[in-house]
Amino acid sequence: MSSFYMPVRVFEEKDAVAHHAKDIKALGNKALLVTGRHSAKSCGAYDDVVEALTGEGMRYALFDEIEENPSTETIMKARDLGVAEQVDVVIGIGGGSPMDAAKAIALMIYHKEADISYLYQADADSHALPIVAIPTTCGTGSEVTAVSVLTDHSKGVKKSIPHKIFADLALLDGTYVGRAPKQVIANTAIDAYAHLCESYLNTKASAYSKMCVDAGLRTWAKSKDILEGKREAKEADYNNMLRASMFAGMAIAHTATSLPHGFSYTLTYELGMPHGVAVGFFLGGYLAHADAEDRAYLLETAGFSDVEDYRRLYQAICRPGEVAEELLERALGSILENPAKRGAVPYACNEEDLRDMTYDLINHMV
Ligand SMILES: [Fe+2]
C-alpha cells in the first residue's frame, strides 16, 4: 500500500515571512514565538516575524530558551508562558530544536491541564494550537514532518514523542540559512542527506516517499561542492540546501528514519555531539551494508563516487573527533534493544552487521 499525506502549506521565496503575514494572521491573534537563544535573531528571521505580526495587528510573547535537544521541562516552562499569555498560535523559528519544541508546546498549551507525562503518552489526543514553522538551517525538515524529538532527563533518553503534529504553515527563505555559521550548514546538510538515505533504505518506503528522496538527492547534489569548499555559495545555493532539507523531511514524514538516527541519540545525549554529526557518524556503515544498486543510487545521485567518498567528506566537514568504545557499545546496545528501528531496515542485518555499522567510521578513518 502506498499513501501520501502532507498537510503543511509550504511557501518558499525570498521575504517569505513578509509576503505571508496574512497567512500567519489567519491562524490566530496572539503568537508565542519559540526560538533558541541567538540564531533566530542573528539570522534576521525573528525581526522579520515581529514586523509581519505587528503589521497585521497581532500581539506576541517570546520564549527564547529552547536549548539544543530540548527537554520536556523546557517544553512545560514554555507551555506555562503560552497559557499565561493566552496565545492562540505558536511560531517556531530556528533549526530542528525550536521547530520540534514548537509542536510539543502547541500540544501542551492546547491540553493546558495535562502534566508533563502527557508528552510521552501514547494514544492520547494530539490536537494542538496552529503552528507556523520557519527553518533557519538546512537539515531537520521538521517544518514538514509530524515529529517532535525531545530529551527526557528523567529517563536519560532523547526520543520522539508519540504525538504526530504537523505545522499548518512553513515559510522557507534561504536568506536565513546563508547567515548561519558554516559549521551549522555542514552539520545540518549531512543530517538532510541521512534523512534521504534512511527514508529510501526503509521498509516503509513507497513510490511516493522515493519521489521525495529523488527530488531531495538531486537538489542536495547541486550544492555539494559548497560543502567541499570548492566554491563560494550564492543565494540560490542556500535555497537549494533548504529545499533539499524540506524534500528530505517530506520523505521521512512517510517512512521515519532508520538505524543511523537510532545509533546517533546515544552520542548526542552523552557527548552533546550535534545531531547531524552524530547521525553522519553511522551513515557510511548503513550505506555500506545496503544492496549494491540502492547504495550506488543514493551515493551517485548526491554526487559521491562511493561510500569512501562520503566518509571522506563527512570527516572533513563534520570533524566528529574521538568517540570512546564504551559509548559505541551503548549505541549498539540501544539498537539491539529497539526492534522498531531494526524493523525499518530493508536488508538482511544481523548482530554482526550492526556491529560493523557501529564501528564503520572508526575502521575507515582517513
Ligand atoms: Fe535528523
Coordinates of C-alpha atoms and ligand atoms in Angstrom, one line a residue:
M1 CA 0.0 0.0 0.0
S2 CA 1.3 3.5 -0.9
S3 CA -0.2 6.7 0.5
F4 CA 0.8 10.3 0.7
Y5 CA -0.2 12.8 3.3
M6 CA 1.5 16.2 3.7
P7 CA -0.9 18.8 5.2
V8 CA 1.6 21.7 5.6
R9 CA 1.2 24.7 3.3
V10 CA 4.7 25.4 2.2
F11 CA 5.9 28.7 0.7
E12 CA 9.5 29.1 -0.4
E13 CA 10.6 32.5 -1.6
K14 CA 12.7 35.5 -0.6
D15 CA 11.0 37.5 2.1
A16 CA 8.5 34.6 2.6
V17 CA 7.7 35.8 6.1
A18 CA 6.7 39.3 5.0
H19 CA 4.8 38.0 1.9
H20 CA 2.8 35.6 4.0
A21 CA 2.0 37.7 7.0
K22 CA -1.7 37.4 6.2
D23 CA -1.4 33.6 6.2
I24 CA 0.0 33.8 9.7
K25 CA -2.7 36.2 10.8
A26 CA -5.3 33.7 9.5
L27 CA -4.1 31.2 12.2
G28 CA -4.6 33.4 15.3
N29 CA -4.4 36.7 17.1
K30 CA -1.6 36.3 19.6
A31 CA 1.5 34.2 18.9
L32 CA 4.1 32.5 21.1
L33 CA 7.4 32.8 19.3
V34 CA 9.6 29.8 20.1
T35 CA 13.3 30.2 19.5
G36 CA 16.8 29.4 20.8
R37 CA 19.0 32.0 22.5
H38 CA 20.6 33.6 19.5
S39 CA 20.3 32.2 16.0
A40 CA 16.7 33.3 15.2
K41 CA 17.8 36.9 16.0
S42 CA 21.2 36.8 14.3
C43 CA 19.8 35.4 11.0
G44 CA 17.1 38.1 10.8
A45 CA 14.1 35.8 11.0
Y46 CA 13.0 37.0 14.4
D47 CA 12.9 40.6 13.3
D48 CA 11.0 39.6 10.1
V49 CA 8.4 37.8 12.1
V50 CA 7.9 40.6 14.6
E51 CA 7.5 43.0 11.7
A52 CA 5.0 40.8 10.0
L53 CA 2.9 40.2 13.2
T54 CA 3.0 43.9 14.1
G55 CA 1.9 44.9 10.5
E56 CA -1.1 42.6 10.9
G57 CA -2.0 43.9 14.3
M58 CA -1.1 40.6 16.0
R59 CA 0.3 40.5 19.5
Y60 CA 3.0 38.1 20.6
A61 CA 5.1 36.7 23.5
L62 CA 8.6 35.4 23.2
F63 CA 10.1 32.2 24.6
D64 CA 13.7 32.2 23.6
E65 CA 15.1 29.5 25.9
I66 CA 15.0 26.4 23.7
E67 CA 18.2 24.5 24.1
E68 CA 19.8 22.0 21.6
N69 CA 17.9 18.8 22.2
P70 CA 15.1 20.5 24.1
S71 CA 14.0 18.9 27.3
T72 CA 10.5 18.1 28.4
E73 CA 11.0 20.5 31.3
T74 CA 11.7 23.4 28.8
I75 CA 8.5 22.5 27.0
M76 CA 6.5 22.8 30.2
K77 CA 8.1 26.1 31.0
A78 CA 7.1 27.5 27.6
R79 CA 3.7 26.0 27.9
D80 CA 3.2 27.9 31.2
L81 CA 4.2 31.2 29.4
G82 CA 1.9 30.5 26.5
V83 CA -1.1 29.7 28.7
A84 CA -0.5 32.8 30.9
E85 CA -0.2 35.0 27.7
Q86 CA -3.3 33.4 26.2
V87 CA -1.7 32.8 22.9
D88 CA -3.6 31.0 20.1
V89 CA -0.8 30.2 17.6
V90 CA 2.8 29.0 18.0
I91 CA 5.6 30.1 15.7
G92 CA 8.8 28.0 15.8
I93 CA 11.8 29.8 14.4
G94 CA 15.2 28.1 14.0
G95 CA 16.6 24.6 13.4
G96 CA 15.1 21.3 14.5
S97 CA 15.1 22.1 18.2
P98 CA 12.8 25.2 18.2
M99 CA 10.6 23.7 15.5
D100 CA 10.2 20.4 17.3
A101 CA 9.7 22.2 20.5
A102 CA 7.0 24.4 19.0
K103 CA 5.0 21.3 18.1
A104 CA 5.2 20.0 21.7
I105 CA 4.5 23.4 23.2
A106 CA 1.4 23.8 20.9
L107 CA 0.2 20.4 22.1
M108 CA 0.6 21.2 25.7
I109 CA -1.0 24.7 25.5
Y110 CA -4.0 23.1 23.9
H111 CA -4.1 20.5 26.7
K112 CA -3.3 23.0 29.4
E113 CA -4.5 20.9 32.3
A114 CA -2.2 18.0 31.3
D115 CA 1.0 17.3 33.2
I116 CA 4.5 16.5 31.7
S117 CA 3.7 12.8 31.3
Y118 CA 1.2 13.7 28.6
L119 CA 4.1 14.4 26.2
Y120 CA 5.0 10.7 26.0
Q121 CA 1.5 9.3 26.5
A122 CA 0.7 7.1 23.5
D123 CA -2.9 7.1 22.2
A124 CA -3.6 10.4 23.9
D125 CA -5.3 13.2 21.9
S126 CA -2.8 15.0 19.7
H127 CA -4.8 18.2 18.9
A128 CA -2.6 21.3 19.2
L129 CA -2.7 25.0 18.6
P130 CA -1.9 26.1 15.0
I131 CA 1.8 26.1 14.2
V132 CA 4.0 28.1 11.9
A133 CA 7.5 26.7 11.2
I134 CA 10.3 28.9 9.9
P135 CA 13.5 26.9 9.3
T136 CA 16.8 28.7 9.6
T137 CA 19.1 25.7 9.0
C138 CA 19.1 23.1 6.2
G139 CA 18.8 19.7 7.8
T140 CA 15.9 18.9 10.0
G141 CA 12.9 19.1 7.7
S142 CA 10.9 19.5 10.8
E143 CA 8.7 22.1 9.1
V144 CA 7.1 19.3 7.1
T145 CA 7.3 16.3 9.5
A146 CA 5.0 15.5 12.3
V147 CA 7.9 14.5 14.5
S148 CA 9.0 16.2 17.8
V149 CA 12.2 14.8 19.3
L150 CA 12.6 15.7 23.0
T151 CA 15.0 14.9 25.7
D152 CA 13.6 13.2 28.8
H153 CA 16.2 13.7 31.5
S154 CA 14.1 11.6 34.0
K155 CA 14.8 8.6 31.8
G156 CA 18.1 9.8 30.3
V157 CA 16.9 9.5 26.7
K158 CA 16.3 11.5 23.6
K159 CA 13.4 10.3 21.5
S160 CA 10.3 11.3 19.5
I161 CA 7.1 11.9 21.3
P162 CA 4.3 9.6 20.1
H163 CA 2.0 12.5 19.1
K164 CA 2.1 13.3 15.4
I165 CA 1.8 17.0 14.9
F166 CA 2.3 18.9 11.6
A167 CA 2.8 22.6 11.3
D168 CA 0.0 24.4 9.4
L169 CA 2.3 26.8 7.6
A170 CA 6.0 26.6 6.6
L171 CA 7.8 29.7 5.4
L172 CA 11.1 29.0 3.7
D173 CA 13.6 31.7 2.9
G174 CA 17.2 30.6 2.1
T175 CA 18.5 34.0 3.3
Y176 CA 18.4 32.8 6.9
V177 CA 20.5 29.7 6.0
G178 CA 23.0 32.0 4.3
R179 CA 23.6 33.7 7.6
A180 CA 24.1 30.5 9.6
P181 CA 27.6 29.5 10.7
K182 CA 29.4 27.3 8.1
Q183 CA 29.7 24.5 10.6
V184 CA 25.9 24.5 11.2
I185 CA 25.3 24.4 7.5
A186 CA 27.7 21.4 7.2
N187 CA 26.2 19.5 10.1
T188 CA 22.6 20.1 9.0
A189 CA 23.3 19.3 5.3
I190 CA 24.7 15.9 6.4
D191 CA 21.5 15.4 8.5
A192 CA 19.4 16.1 5.4
Y193 CA 21.4 13.6 3.3
A194 CA 21.0 11.0 6.1
H195 CA 17.2 11.6 6.1
L196 CA 17.2 10.9 2.3
C197 CA 19.2 7.7 2.6
E198 CA 17.4 6.4 5.7
S199 CA 14.0 7.1 4.1
Y200 CA 15.0 5.3 0.9
L201 CA 16.6 2.3 2.7
N202 CA 13.5 1.7 4.8
T203 CA 10.8 -1.0 4.9
K204 CA 8.2 1.8 4.9
A205 CA 9.5 3.3 1.6
S206 CA 7.0 3.6 -1.2
A207 CA 7.0 5.1 -4.7
Y208 CA 5.7 8.3 -3.2
S209 CA 8.3 8.6 -0.5
K210 CA 11.0 7.7 -3.0
M211 CA 9.8 10.5 -5.2
C212 CA 10.7 12.9 -2.4
V213 CA 14.0 11.3 -1.9
D214 CA 14.9 11.5 -5.6
A215 CA 14.0 15.2 -5.7
G216 CA 16.0 15.8 -2.5
L217 CA 19.1 14.0 -3.7
R218 CA 19.2 15.9 -7.0
T219 CA 18.7 19.2 -5.2
W220 CA 21.2 18.3 -2.5
A221 CA 23.8 17.5 -5.1
K222 CA 23.7 21.0 -6.6
S223 CA 25.4 22.5 -3.5
K224 CA 27.7 19.6 -2.6
D225 CA 30.7 21.5 -3.9
I226 CA 29.9 24.3 -1.4
L227 CA 30.3 21.8 1.4
E228 CA 33.6 20.7 -0.1
G229 CA 34.8 24.2 -0.1
K230 CA 35.3 24.3 -3.9
R231 CA 33.3 27.5 -4.5
E232 CA 31.5 30.2 -2.6
A233 CA 27.8 29.9 -2.1
K234 CA 25.3 32.0 -4.0
E235 CA 21.8 32.9 -2.9
A236 CA 20.4 30.0 -5.0
D237 CA 22.6 27.5 -3.1
Y238 CA 21.1 28.3 0.2
N239 CA 17.6 27.9 -1.3
N240 CA 18.7 24.6 -2.7
M241 CA 20.0 23.4 0.6
L242 CA 16.8 24.4 2.3
R243 CA 14.7 22.8 -0.4
A244 CA 16.7 19.6 -0.2
S245 CA 16.2 19.5 3.5
M246 CA 12.4 20.1 3.0
F247 CA 12.2 17.2 0.5
A248 CA 14.1 15.0 2.9
G249 CA 11.6 16.0 5.6
M250 CA 8.7 15.0 3.4
A251 CA 10.4 11.7 2.8
I252 CA 10.9 10.8 6.4
A253 CA 7.4 12.1 7.2
H254 CA 6.2 9.0 5.4
T255 CA 8.8 6.5 6.4
A256 CA 10.5 7.7 9.6
T257 CA 14.3 7.4 9.9
S258 CA 16.3 4.2 10.4
L259 CA 19.5 3.0 12.0
P260 CA 21.9 6.0 11.8
H261 CA 19.4 8.1 13.7
G262 CA 18.8 5.3 16.1
F263 CA 22.5 5.0 16.8
S264 CA 23.1 8.7 17.0
Y265 CA 21.0 9.5 20.0
T266 CA 23.5 8.0 22.5
L267 CA 26.3 10.1 21.1
T268 CA 24.2 13.3 21.2
Y269 CA 22.9 12.6 24.7
E270 CA 26.2 11.6 26.2
L271 CA 28.7 13.8 24.3
G272 CA 26.5 16.7 23.3
M273 CA 27.5 15.9 19.7
P274 CA 25.5 17.9 17.2
H275 CA 22.7 15.9 15.7
G276 CA 24.0 15.9 12.1
V277 CA 27.5 14.9 13.2
A278 CA 26.2 12.0 15.3
V279 CA 23.9 10.8 12.5
G280 CA 26.6 11.1 9.8
F281 CA 28.9 9.0 12.0
F282 CA 26.9 5.9 11.3
L283 CA 25.6 6.7 7.8
G284 CA 28.6 5.2 5.9
G285 CA 28.1 1.9 7.7
Y286 CA 24.4 1.9 6.8
L287 CA 25.1 2.6 3.2
A288 CA 28.0 0.0 3.1
H289 CA 25.6 -2.8 4.1
A290 CA 22.8 -1.8 1.6
D291 CA 22.1 -3.6 -1.6
A292 CA 24.7 -2.5 -4.2
E293 CA 22.1 -1.0 -6.6
D294 CA 20.5 1.1 -3.8
R295 CA 23.8 2.2 -2.5
A296 CA 25.0 3.3 -5.9
Y297 CA 21.8 5.2 -6.5
L298 CA 21.9 7.1 -3.1
L299 CA 25.6 7.9 -3.4
E300 CA 25.9 8.8 -7.1
T301 CA 22.7 10.8 -7.3
A302 CA 24.0 13.0 -4.5
G303 CA 27.4 13.3 -6.2
F304 CA 29.5 10.8 -4.3
S305 CA 31.6 8.2 -6.1
D306 CA 31.4 5.6 -3.4
V307 CA 31.0 5.1 0.4
E308 CA 34.6 6.1 1.0
D309 CA 33.9 9.4 -0.8
Y310 CA 31.1 10.0 1.6
R311 CA 33.2 9.1 4.7
R312 CA 35.9 11.5 3.5
L313 CA 33.6 14.5 3.1
Y314 CA 31.9 13.7 6.4
Q315 CA 35.1 13.6 8.3
A316 CA 36.4 16.7 6.6
I317 CA 33.4 18.9 7.3
C318 CA 31.9 17.4 10.5
R319 CA 35.1 16.6 12.4
P320 CA 33.5 14.1 14.8
G321 CA 36.6 13.6 17.0
E322 CA 37.2 10.7 19.3
V323 CA 34.3 8.5 20.4
A324 CA 35.0 6.0 23.2
E325 CA 34.4 2.4 22.5
E326 CA 32.2 2.2 25.6
L327 CA 29.8 4.7 24.1
L328 CA 29.7 2.9 20.8
E329 CA 28.8 -0.3 22.6
R330 CA 26.0 1.6 24.3
A331 CA 24.8 3.0 20.9
L332 CA 24.9 -0.6 19.6
G333 CA 23.0 -1.8 22.7
S334 CA 20.3 0.8 22.2
I335 CA 19.6 -0.6 18.7
L336 CA 19.8 -4.2 19.7
E337 CA 17.0 -3.4 22.2
N338 CA 15.0 -1.4 19.7
P339 CA 13.0 -3.8 17.4
A340 CA 11.2 -0.9 15.8
K341 CA 14.4 0.6 14.4
R342 CA 15.8 -2.7 13.4
G343 CA 12.5 -3.5 11.7
A344 CA 12.9 -0.4 9.5
V345 CA 16.0 -1.9 7.8
P346 CA 15.0 -3.4 4.4
Y347 CA 18.0 -5.7 4.0
A348 CA 19.3 -8.6 6.0
C349 CA 21.0 -7.3 9.1
N350 CA 22.2 -9.5 11.9
E351 CA 24.1 -8.6 15.1
E352 CA 27.4 -8.8 13.4
D353 CA 26.3 -6.4 10.6
L354 CA 25.0 -4.0 13.3
R355 CA 28.4 -4.1 15.0
D356 CA 30.1 -3.4 11.7
M357 CA 27.9 -0.3 11.2
T358 CA 28.6 0.9 14.7
Y359 CA 32.4 0.8 14.1
D360 CA 32.3 1.7 10.4
L361 CA 33.8 5.1 10.7
I362 CA 36.4 4.0 13.3
N363 CA 37.5 1.3 10.9
H364 CA 37.7 3.7 7.9
M365 CA 39.3 6.8 9.4
V366 CA 41.2 8.8 6.9
Ligands
FE1 FE 17.9 14.1 11.7

